[in-house]
Amino acid sequence: MSKVLVTGGSGFLGSRVVEELKSCGSFEAVHTFRSSEYDLRQLDAVKQLFQDKPADTLVHLAAVVGGIGANMQRPGEFFYDNLVMGVHLVEQARLFGVKKCVVIGTICSYPKFTPVPFKEDEIWNGYPEETNAPYGLAKKMLMVQLDAYRRQYNFNGIRLLMVNLYGPGDNFDLNSSHVIPAMLRKFHEAKEAGQDVVTLWGDGSPSREFLYVDDAARAIRLATQRYNKPAPVNVGSGMEITMRQLANQIKRVVAFEGEIVWDTSKPNGQPRRCLDVSRAREEFGFSANMTFPMGLQLTYDWFKQNYAAIEAREKLTQGVAART
Ligand SMILES: NC(=O)c1ccc[n+]([C@@H]2O[C@H](COP(=O)([O-])OP(=O)(O)OC[C@H]3O[C@@H](n4cnc5c(N)ncnc54)[C@H](OP(=O)(O)O)[C@@H]3O)[C@@H](O)[C@H]2O)c1
């Protein structure tokens, strides 16, 4: 039994991780907090956090994340915030006597032309795809930190390299969303408005892998309970789908009857993405349960049910931004 502190516990993945850790019954307490209470970019706030919420285990999910567009618009923020939050947290976790630290990394840390399926041993063999390199490299530096701390301080930090996620509760704001919620929203709004065409970024050739958010939360819980080795572990579903196939599948789910146009003036991002997921299976018994068609349908159902609330929240945020 241990006390767990989860950063980013209000987020898309973090809220599921908190739920999963609480419901498994293996932990004495599971704490989380909002960035308005403790801004992890501030060292004093991180120290205060560990004083206020002592923990044996830290699960670090807090991050600034988004799709290609957000990564291109705010590369400085994606680099600085993600790097500094992680560096402060891991250092203070060590100083406050945390016994185990689980850091959630990203597939964006892999080199641009990693051979498919990506094996963990390839992680250092090249520079990431340029549009998401600041984010991917900031997160990759935390791998260096954990490795260094294990060697010098015998600090038990583990690293999970997470593939692109999707599911109910995802971010559907087109200014910052990842590809699945962005496509679902574009097709849905085009259908509702009676439009004939949906325009998507790139040429449709890149491939991606997706993991349902509840599977990702279960993987994090299993690794927290069972895995203590220094080697990073891929967490994914092992599927690979091209953007063109994905667009056609989403078009069917939404029942949009118009055409898809590819805007080739926009970047494709990384050419291919698909993880070798054998280490997670062998080391802590994780494999994905959700089928992709079912996961997409559940995500779309959630989006439709929450469309009015999503729009209302966006209007409120735009209003606040305009006033400040
Ligand atoms: N989504 C994906 O497809 C994906 C793929 C691979 C890896 N990951 C990783 O999974 C993790 C969670 O991603 P997500 O999609 O769930 O993100 P998210 O929904 O955007 O949630 C981000 C979380 O980080 C917190 N946060 C941001 N800035 C903070 C700050 N300065 N101080 C304290 N907390 C801060 C937010 O807290 P507030 O809400 O209180 O501001 C929120 O809880 C991240 O580490 C991400 O790199 C995600």
GROMACS .gro file of C-alpha atoms and ligand atoms in nm:
model
  372
    1MET     CA    1   0.000   0.000   0.000
    2SER     CA    2   0.138   0.338  -0.088
    3LYS     CA    3   0.027   0.697  -0.132
    4VAL     CA    4   0.027   0.807  -0.494
    5LEU     CA    5   0.049   1.162  -0.624
    6VAL     CA    6  -0.069   1.209  -0.983
    7THR     CA    7   0.024   1.527  -1.174
    8GLY     CA    8  -0.209   1.623  -1.459
    9GLY     CA    9  -0.490   1.432  -1.287
   10SER     CA   10  -0.757   1.667  -1.426
   11GLY     CA   11  -0.654   1.600  -1.787
   12PHE     CA   12  -0.785   1.364  -2.053
   13LEU     CA   13  -0.555   1.076  -1.957
   14GLY     CA   14  -0.486   1.185  -1.599
   15SER     CA   15  -0.851   1.173  -1.490
   16ARG     CA   16  -0.871   0.809  -1.612
   17VAL     CA   17  -0.544   0.723  -1.438
   18VAL     CA   18  -0.671   0.864  -1.108
   19GLU     CA   19  -0.990   0.660  -1.145
   20GLU     CA   20  -0.795   0.343  -1.235
   21LEU     CA   21  -0.551   0.379  -0.943
   22LYS     CA   22  -0.835   0.446  -0.698
   23SER     CA   23  -1.055   0.161  -0.814
   24CYS     CA   24  -0.781  -0.107  -0.819
   25GLY     CA   25  -0.769  -0.095  -0.437
   26SER     CA   26  -0.388  -0.138  -0.418
   27PHE     CA   27  -0.311   0.213  -0.298
   28GLU     CA   28  -0.377   0.374   0.038
   29ALA     CA   29  -0.453   0.713  -0.119
   30VAL     CA   30  -0.443   0.876  -0.463
   31HIS     CA   31  -0.399   1.254  -0.470
   32THR     CA   32  -0.410   1.503  -0.751
   33PHE     CA   33  -0.451   1.881  -0.796
   34ARG     CA   34  -0.504   2.159  -1.055
   35SER     CA   35  -0.240   2.383  -1.211
   36SER     CA   36  -0.419   2.680  -1.048
   37GLU     CA   37  -0.326   2.529  -0.708
   38TYR     CA   38   0.033   2.427  -0.789
   39ASP     CA   39   0.193   2.557  -1.109
   40LEU     CA   40   0.462   2.295  -1.167
   41ARG     CA   41   0.676   2.539  -1.367
   42GLN     CA   42   0.746   2.718  -1.038
   43LEU     CA   43   1.002   2.550  -0.814
   44ASP     CA   44   0.843   2.686  -0.494
   45ALA     CA   45   0.506   2.544  -0.595
   46VAL     CA   46   0.660   2.202  -0.654
   47LYS     CA   47   0.826   2.207  -0.309
   48GLN     CA   48   0.496   2.314  -0.152
   49LEU     CA   49   0.315   2.034  -0.334
   50PHE     CA   50   0.537   1.764  -0.183
   51GLN     CA   51   0.502   1.924   0.161
   52ASP     CA   52   0.123   1.937   0.135
   53LYS     CA   53   0.070   1.598  -0.032
   54PRO     CA   54   0.341   1.355   0.081
   55ALA     CA   55   0.360   1.048  -0.143
   56ASP     CA   56   0.561   0.729  -0.191
   57THR     CA   57   0.482   0.712  -0.561
   58LEU     CA   58   0.468   0.991  -0.818
   59VAL     CA   59   0.292   0.948  -1.153
   60HIS     CA   60   0.382   1.243  -1.374
   61LEU     CA   61   0.134   1.324  -1.649
   62ALA     CA   62   0.108   1.703  -1.637
   63ALA     CA   63   0.209   1.849  -1.971
   64VAL     CA   64   0.134   2.099  -2.241
   65VAL     CA   65   0.013   1.886  -2.534
   66GLY     CA   66  -0.158   1.925  -2.871
   67GLY     CA   67  -0.166   1.832  -3.239
   68ILE     CA   68   0.072   1.946  -3.514
   69GLY     CA   69  -0.085   2.293  -3.537
   70ALA     CA   70  -0.044   2.366  -3.164
   71ASN     CA   71   0.312   2.227  -3.166
   72MET     CA   72   0.398   2.459  -3.458
   73GLN     CA   73   0.236   2.767  -3.304
   74ARG     CA   74   0.380   2.729  -2.953
   75PRO     CA   75   0.710   2.536  -2.978
   76GLY     CA   76   0.874   2.745  -2.704
   77GLU     CA   77   0.598   2.671  -2.456
   78PHE     CA   78   0.590   2.303  -2.551
   79PHE     CA   79   0.964   2.282  -2.488
   80TYR     CA   80   1.004   2.500  -2.177
   81ASP     CA   81   0.693   2.403  -1.981
   82ASN     CA   82   0.733   2.030  -2.034
   83LEU     CA   83   1.103   2.031  -1.958
   84VAL     CA   84   1.093   2.253  -1.651
   85MET     CA   85   0.787   2.084  -1.494
   86GLY     CA   86   0.950   1.743  -1.521
   87VAL     CA   87   1.294   1.851  -1.406
   88HIS     CA   88   1.157   2.022  -1.093
   89LEU     CA   89   0.925   1.736  -1.010
   90VAL     CA   90   1.175   1.455  -1.041
   91GLU     CA   91   1.439   1.645  -0.842
   92GLN     CA   92   1.194   1.733  -0.562
   93ALA     CA   93   1.052   1.379  -0.563
   94ARG     CA   94   1.402   1.253  -0.494
   95LEU     CA   95   1.466   1.511  -0.221
   96PHE     CA   96   1.130   1.442  -0.056
   97GLY     CA   97   1.199   1.068  -0.045
   98VAL     CA   98   0.952   0.947  -0.309
   99LYS     CA   99   1.022   0.576  -0.366
  100LYS     CA  100   0.901   0.541  -0.722
  101CYS     CA  101   0.845   0.782  -1.007
  102VAL     CA  102   0.649   0.696  -1.323
  103VAL     CA  103   0.709   0.943  -1.606
  104ILE     CA  104   0.478   0.941  -1.907
  105GLY     CA  105   0.677   1.001  -2.221
  106THR     CA  106   0.567   1.013  -2.581
  107ILE     CA  107   0.609   0.850  -2.920
  108CYS     CA  108   0.704   1.203  -3.042
  109SER     CA  109   1.048   1.146  -2.885
  110TYR     CA  110   1.137   0.881  -3.145
  111PRO     CA  111   1.359   0.975  -3.441
  112LYS     CA  112   1.173   1.092  -3.753
  113PHE     CA  113   1.266   0.784  -3.958
  114THR     CA  114   1.255   0.509  -3.696
  115PRO     CA  115   1.213   0.164  -3.857
  116VAL     CA  116   0.859   0.029  -3.802
  117PRO     CA  117   0.764  -0.117  -3.558
  118PHE     CA  118   0.951   0.125  -3.327
  119LYS     CA  119   1.160  -0.069  -3.075
  120GLU     CA  120   1.259   0.104  -2.751
  121ASP     CA  121   1.628   0.056  -2.837
  122GLU     CA  122   1.588   0.291  -3.138
  123ILE     CA  123   1.490   0.591  -2.925
  124TRP     CA  124   1.835   0.757  -2.935
  125ASN     CA  125   1.909   0.691  -3.305
  126GLY     CA  126   1.812   1.028  -3.454
  127TYR     CA  127   1.635   1.365  -3.428
  128PRO     CA  128   1.251   1.366  -3.396
  129GLU     CA  129   1.020   1.494  -3.669
  130GLU     CA  130   1.068   1.873  -3.672
  131THR     CA  131   0.711   1.990  -3.597
  132ASN     CA  132   0.700   1.807  -3.262
  133ALA     CA  133   1.073   1.799  -3.177
  134PRO     CA  134   1.059   2.065  -2.899
  135TYR     CA  135   0.787   1.864  -2.719
  136GLY     CA  136   0.944   1.526  -2.790
  137LEU     CA  137   1.292   1.634  -2.683
  138ALA     CA  138   1.175   1.809  -2.365
  139LYS     CA  139   1.011   1.482  -2.261
  140LYS     CA  140   1.316   1.284  -2.371
  141MET     CA  141   1.540   1.484  -2.137
  142LEU     CA  142   1.337   1.344  -1.847
  143MET     CA  143   1.453   1.001  -1.958
  144VAL     CA  144   1.811   1.124  -1.921
  145GLN     CA  145   1.729   1.266  -1.578
  146LEU     CA  146   1.576   0.938  -1.457
  147ASP     CA  147   1.866   0.739  -1.594
  148ALA     CA  148   2.120   0.969  -1.424
  149TYR     CA  149   1.927   0.962  -1.094
  150ARG     CA  150   1.908   0.584  -1.099
  151ARG     CA  151   2.284   0.563  -1.143
  152GLN     CA  152   2.382   0.830  -0.890
  153TYR     CA  153   2.103   0.808  -0.629
  154ASN     CA  154   1.952   0.464  -0.695
  155PHE     CA  155   1.624   0.649  -0.761
  156ASN     CA  156   1.352   0.422  -0.901
  157GLY     CA  157   1.216   0.611  -1.202
  158ILE     CA  158   1.046   0.435  -1.493
  159ARG     CA  159   0.964   0.574  -1.838
  160LEU     CA  160   0.663   0.484  -2.052
  161LEU     CA  161   0.660   0.589  -2.419
  162MET     CA  162   0.294   0.647  -2.494
  163VAL     CA  163   0.144   0.638  -2.841
  164ASN     CA  164  -0.131   0.879  -2.964
  165LEU     CA  165  -0.441   0.845  -2.746
  166TYR     CA  166  -0.810   0.892  -2.821
  167GLY     CA  167  -1.141   0.835  -2.645
  168PRO     CA  168  -1.435   1.002  -2.469
  169GLY     CA  169  -1.330   1.322  -2.291
  170ASP     CA  170  -1.059   1.410  -2.548
  171ASN     CA  171  -0.985   1.771  -2.641
  172PHE     CA  172  -1.209   1.871  -2.936
  173ASP     CA  173  -1.087   2.232  -2.965
  174LEU     CA  174  -0.960   2.261  -3.323
  175ASN     CA  175  -0.685   2.501  -3.212
  176SER     CA  176  -0.513   2.239  -2.999
  177SER     CA  177  -0.671   1.897  -3.062
  178HIS     CA  178  -0.503   1.580  -3.183
  179VAL     CA  179  -0.599   1.421  -3.512
  180ILE     CA  180  -0.894   1.195  -3.412
  181PRO     CA  181  -1.101   1.456  -3.226
  182ALA     CA  182  -1.012   1.714  -3.494
  183MET     CA  183  -1.137   1.488  -3.775
  184LEU     CA  184  -1.450   1.382  -3.585
  185ARG     CA  185  -1.540   1.745  -3.526
  186LYS     CA  186  -1.468   1.860  -3.881
  187PHE     CA  187  -1.679   1.581  -4.036
  188HIS     CA  188  -1.958   1.631  -3.783
  189GLU     CA  189  -1.978   2.008  -3.835
  190ALA     CA  190  -1.959   1.972  -4.215
  191LYS     CA  191  -2.245   1.721  -4.204
  192GLU     CA  192  -2.458   1.941  -3.977
  193ALA     CA  193  -2.394   2.245  -4.200
  194GLY     CA  194  -2.477   2.048  -4.518
  195GLN     CA  195  -2.126   2.108  -4.663
  196ASP     CA  196  -1.992   1.890  -4.948
  197VAL     CA  197  -1.623   1.898  -4.861
  198VAL     CA  198  -1.396   1.844  -4.561
  199THR     CA  199  -1.038   1.966  -4.595
  200LEU     CA  200  -0.768   1.782  -4.399
  201TRP     CA  201  -0.400   1.855  -4.342
  202GLY     CA  202  -0.123   1.687  -4.544
  203ASP     CA  203  -0.148   1.430  -4.823
  204GLY     CA  204  -0.304   1.143  -4.625
  205SER     CA  205   0.001   0.916  -4.655
  206PRO     CA  206   0.146   0.920  -4.299
  207SER     CA  207   0.052   0.639  -4.066
  208ARG     CA  208  -0.033   0.651  -3.697
  209GLU     CA  209  -0.110   0.416  -3.411
  210PHE     CA  210  -0.384   0.488  -3.156
  211LEU     CA  211  -0.457   0.363  -2.808
  212TYR     CA  212  -0.790   0.400  -2.629
  213VAL     CA  213  -0.754   0.620  -2.321
  214ASP     CA  214  -0.884   0.359  -2.072
  215ASP     CA  215  -0.632   0.105  -2.201
  216ALA     CA  216  -0.358   0.367  -2.152
  217ALA     CA  217  -0.469   0.427  -1.792
  218ARG     CA  218  -0.462   0.051  -1.722
  219ALA     CA  219  -0.110   0.029  -1.869
  220ILE     CA  220   0.007   0.306  -1.636
  221ARG     CA  221  -0.151   0.133  -1.335
  222LEU     CA  222   0.012  -0.201  -1.425
  223ALA     CA  223   0.355  -0.041  -1.475
  224THR     CA  224   0.318   0.148  -1.145
  225GLN     CA  225   0.245  -0.180  -0.966
  226ARG     CA  226   0.481  -0.416  -1.148
  227TYR     CA  227   0.767  -0.252  -1.338
  228ASN     CA  228   1.088  -0.120  -1.183
  229LYS     CA  229   1.356  -0.148  -1.450
  230PRO     CA  230   1.551   0.135  -1.615
  231ALA     CA  231   1.463   0.039  -1.975
  232PRO     CA  232   1.187   0.256  -2.131
  233VAL     CA  233   0.870   0.073  -2.236
  234ASN     CA  234   0.644   0.144  -2.534
  235VAL     CA  235   0.273   0.163  -2.453
  236GLY     CA  236   0.047   0.122  -2.753
  237SER     CA  237  -0.195  -0.104  -2.934
  238GLY     CA  238   0.040  -0.221  -3.209
  239MET     CA  239  -0.203  -0.120  -3.489
  240GLU     CA  240  -0.104   0.105  -3.780
  241ILE     CA  241  -0.343   0.309  -3.994
  242THR     CA  242  -0.277   0.573  -4.263
  243MET     CA  243  -0.437   0.916  -4.237
  244ARG     CA  244  -0.631   0.838  -4.554
  245GLN     CA  245  -0.774   0.517  -4.403
  246LEU     CA  246  -0.848   0.698  -4.077
  247ALA     CA  247  -1.032   0.979  -4.257
  248ASN     CA  248  -1.246   0.727  -4.448
  249GLN     CA  249  -1.325   0.537  -4.129
  250ILE     CA  250  -1.425   0.856  -3.944
  251LYS     CA  251  -1.629   0.971  -4.243
  252ARG     CA  252  -1.828   0.645  -4.212
  253VAL     CA  253  -1.870   0.674  -3.833
  254VAL     CA  254  -2.005   1.028  -3.870
  255ALA     CA  255  -2.208   0.936  -4.182
  256PHE     CA  256  -2.070   1.234  -4.376
  257GLU     CA  257  -2.150   1.190  -4.745
  258GLY     CA  258  -1.931   1.458  -4.902
  259GLU     CA  259  -1.574   1.454  -5.029
  260ILE     CA  260  -1.236   1.465  -4.854
  261VAL     CA  261  -0.978   1.714  -4.988
  262TRP     CA  262  -0.615   1.691  -4.875
  263ASP     CA  263  -0.439   2.026  -4.822
  264THR     CA  264  -0.082   1.938  -4.921
  265SER     CA  265   0.045   2.286  -4.826
  266LYS     CA  266   0.012   2.168  -4.463
  267PRO     CA  267   0.271   1.936  -4.304
  268ASN     CA  268   0.231   1.560  -4.279
  269GLY     CA  269   0.424   1.521  -3.953
  270GLN     CA  270   0.618   1.201  -3.894
  271PRO     CA  271   0.596   0.963  -4.196
  272ARG     CA  272   0.510   0.644  -4.004
  273ARG     CA  273   0.431   0.554  -3.644
  274CYS     CA  274   0.376   0.213  -3.499
  275LEU     CA  275   0.522   0.068  -3.181
  276ASP     CA  276   0.663  -0.271  -3.097
  277VAL     CA  277   0.450  -0.340  -2.789
  278SER     CA  278   0.608  -0.669  -2.680
  279ARG     CA  279   0.807  -0.529  -2.387
  280ALA     CA  280   0.496  -0.399  -2.208
  281ARG     CA  281   0.330  -0.739  -2.250
  282GLU     CA  282   0.634  -0.931  -2.124
  283GLU     CA  283   0.732  -0.697  -1.838
  284PHE     CA  284   0.396  -0.601  -1.687
  285GLY     CA  285   0.131  -0.795  -1.875
  286PHE     CA  286  -0.025  -0.510  -2.070
  287SER     CA  287  -0.204  -0.542  -2.401
  288ALA     CA  288  -0.479  -0.321  -2.539
  289ASN     CA  289  -0.840  -0.441  -2.513
  290MET     CA  290  -1.045  -0.187  -2.707
  291THR     CA  291  -1.101  -0.247  -3.079
  292PHE     CA  292  -1.047   0.061  -3.295
  293PRO     CA  293  -1.396   0.073  -3.456
  294MET     CA  294  -1.565   0.043  -3.115
  295GLY     CA  295  -1.331   0.304  -2.960
  296LEU     CA  296  -1.405   0.549  -3.244
  297GLN     CA  297  -1.779   0.498  -3.208
  298LEU     CA  298  -1.766   0.556  -2.830
  299THR     CA  299  -1.560   0.872  -2.884
  300TYR     CA  300  -1.804   1.007  -3.142
  301ASP     CA  301  -2.103   0.926  -2.920
  302TRP     CA  302  -1.940   1.116  -2.633
  303PHE     CA  303  -1.863   1.413  -2.859
  304LYS     CA  304  -2.224   1.438  -2.980
  305GLN     CA  305  -2.360   1.416  -2.626
  306ASN     CA  306  -2.119   1.687  -2.507
  307TYR     CA  307  -2.121   1.913  -2.814
  308ALA     CA  308  -2.325   2.192  -2.655
  309ALA     CA  309  -2.107   2.196  -2.343
  310ILE     CA  310  -1.787   2.199  -2.551
  311GLU     CA  311  -1.913   2.495  -2.756
  312ALA     CA  312  -2.026   2.683  -2.444
  313ARG     CA  313  -1.684   2.633  -2.281
  314GLU     CA  314  -1.506   2.757  -2.595
  315LYS     CA  315  -1.724   3.071  -2.612
  316LEU     CA  316  -1.648   3.143  -2.248
  317THR     CA  317  -1.271   3.099  -2.302
  318GLN     CA  318  -1.281   3.321  -2.613
  319GLY     CA  319  -1.473   3.584  -2.417
  320VAL     CA  320  -1.216   3.580  -2.136
  321ALA     CA  321  -0.927   3.598  -2.388
  322ALA     CA  322  -1.090   3.895  -2.562
  323ARG     CA  323  -1.131   4.080  -2.231
  324THR     CA  324  -0.769   4.025  -2.115
  325LIG     N1  325  -0.308   1.277  -2.546
  325LIG     C1  326  -0.222   1.202  -2.612
  325LIG     O1  327  -0.248   1.159  -2.725
  325LIG     C2  328  -0.089   1.166  -2.550
  325LIG     C3  329  -0.001   1.084  -2.623
  325LIG     C4  330   0.122   1.050  -2.567
  325LIG     C5  331   0.156   1.096  -2.442
  325LIG     N2  332   0.069   1.176  -2.375
  325LIG     C6  333   0.111   1.225  -2.245
  325LIG     O2  334   0.009   1.198  -2.151
  325LIG     C7  335   0.004   1.303  -2.055
  325LIG     C8  336  -0.137   1.356  -2.043
  325LIG     O3  337  -0.180   1.408  -2.168
  325LIG     P1  338  -0.331   1.458  -2.187
  325LIG     O4  339  -0.362   1.446  -2.332
  325LIG     O5  340  -0.418   1.394  -2.088
  325LIG     O6  341  -0.317   1.613  -2.154
  325LIG     P2  342  -0.429   1.720  -2.105
  325LIG     O7  343  -0.565   1.664  -2.114
  325LIG     O8  344  -0.399   1.846  -2.182
  325LIG     O9  345  -0.396   1.743  -1.952
  325LIG     C9  346  -0.283   1.815  -1.915
  325LIG    C10  347  -0.275   1.815  -1.765
  325LIG    O10  348  -0.153   1.881  -1.728
  325LIG    C11  349  -0.183   1.976  -1.627
  325LIG     N3  350  -0.088   2.088  -1.639
  325LIG    C12  351  -0.055   2.157  -1.750
  325LIG     N4  352   0.030   2.257  -1.719
  325LIG    C13  353   0.049   2.251  -1.583
  325LIG    C14  354   0.124   2.329  -1.492
  325LIG     N5  355   0.197   2.436  -1.532
  325LIG     N6  356   0.121   2.296  -1.361
  325LIG    C15  357   0.046   2.189  -1.317
  325LIG     N7  358  -0.025   2.110  -1.402
  325LIG    C16  359  -0.026   2.143  -1.534
  325LIG    C17  360  -0.326   2.020  -1.653
  325LIG    O11  361  -0.381   2.070  -1.531
  325LIG     P3  362  -0.499   2.183  -1.532
  325LIG    O12  363  -0.610   2.125  -1.613
  325LIG    O13  364  -0.534   2.199  -1.389
  325LIG    O14  365  -0.439   2.305  -1.596
  325LIG    C18  366  -0.391   1.889  -1.697
  325LIG    O15  367  -0.433   1.816  -1.585
  325LIG    C19  368   0.108   1.405  -2.097
  325LIG    O16  369   0.226   1.385  -2.023
  325LIG    C20  370   0.130   1.376  -2.243
  325LIG    O17  371   0.259   1.411  -2.285
  325LIG    C21  372  -0.052   1.212  -2.424
   0.00000   0.00000   0.00000
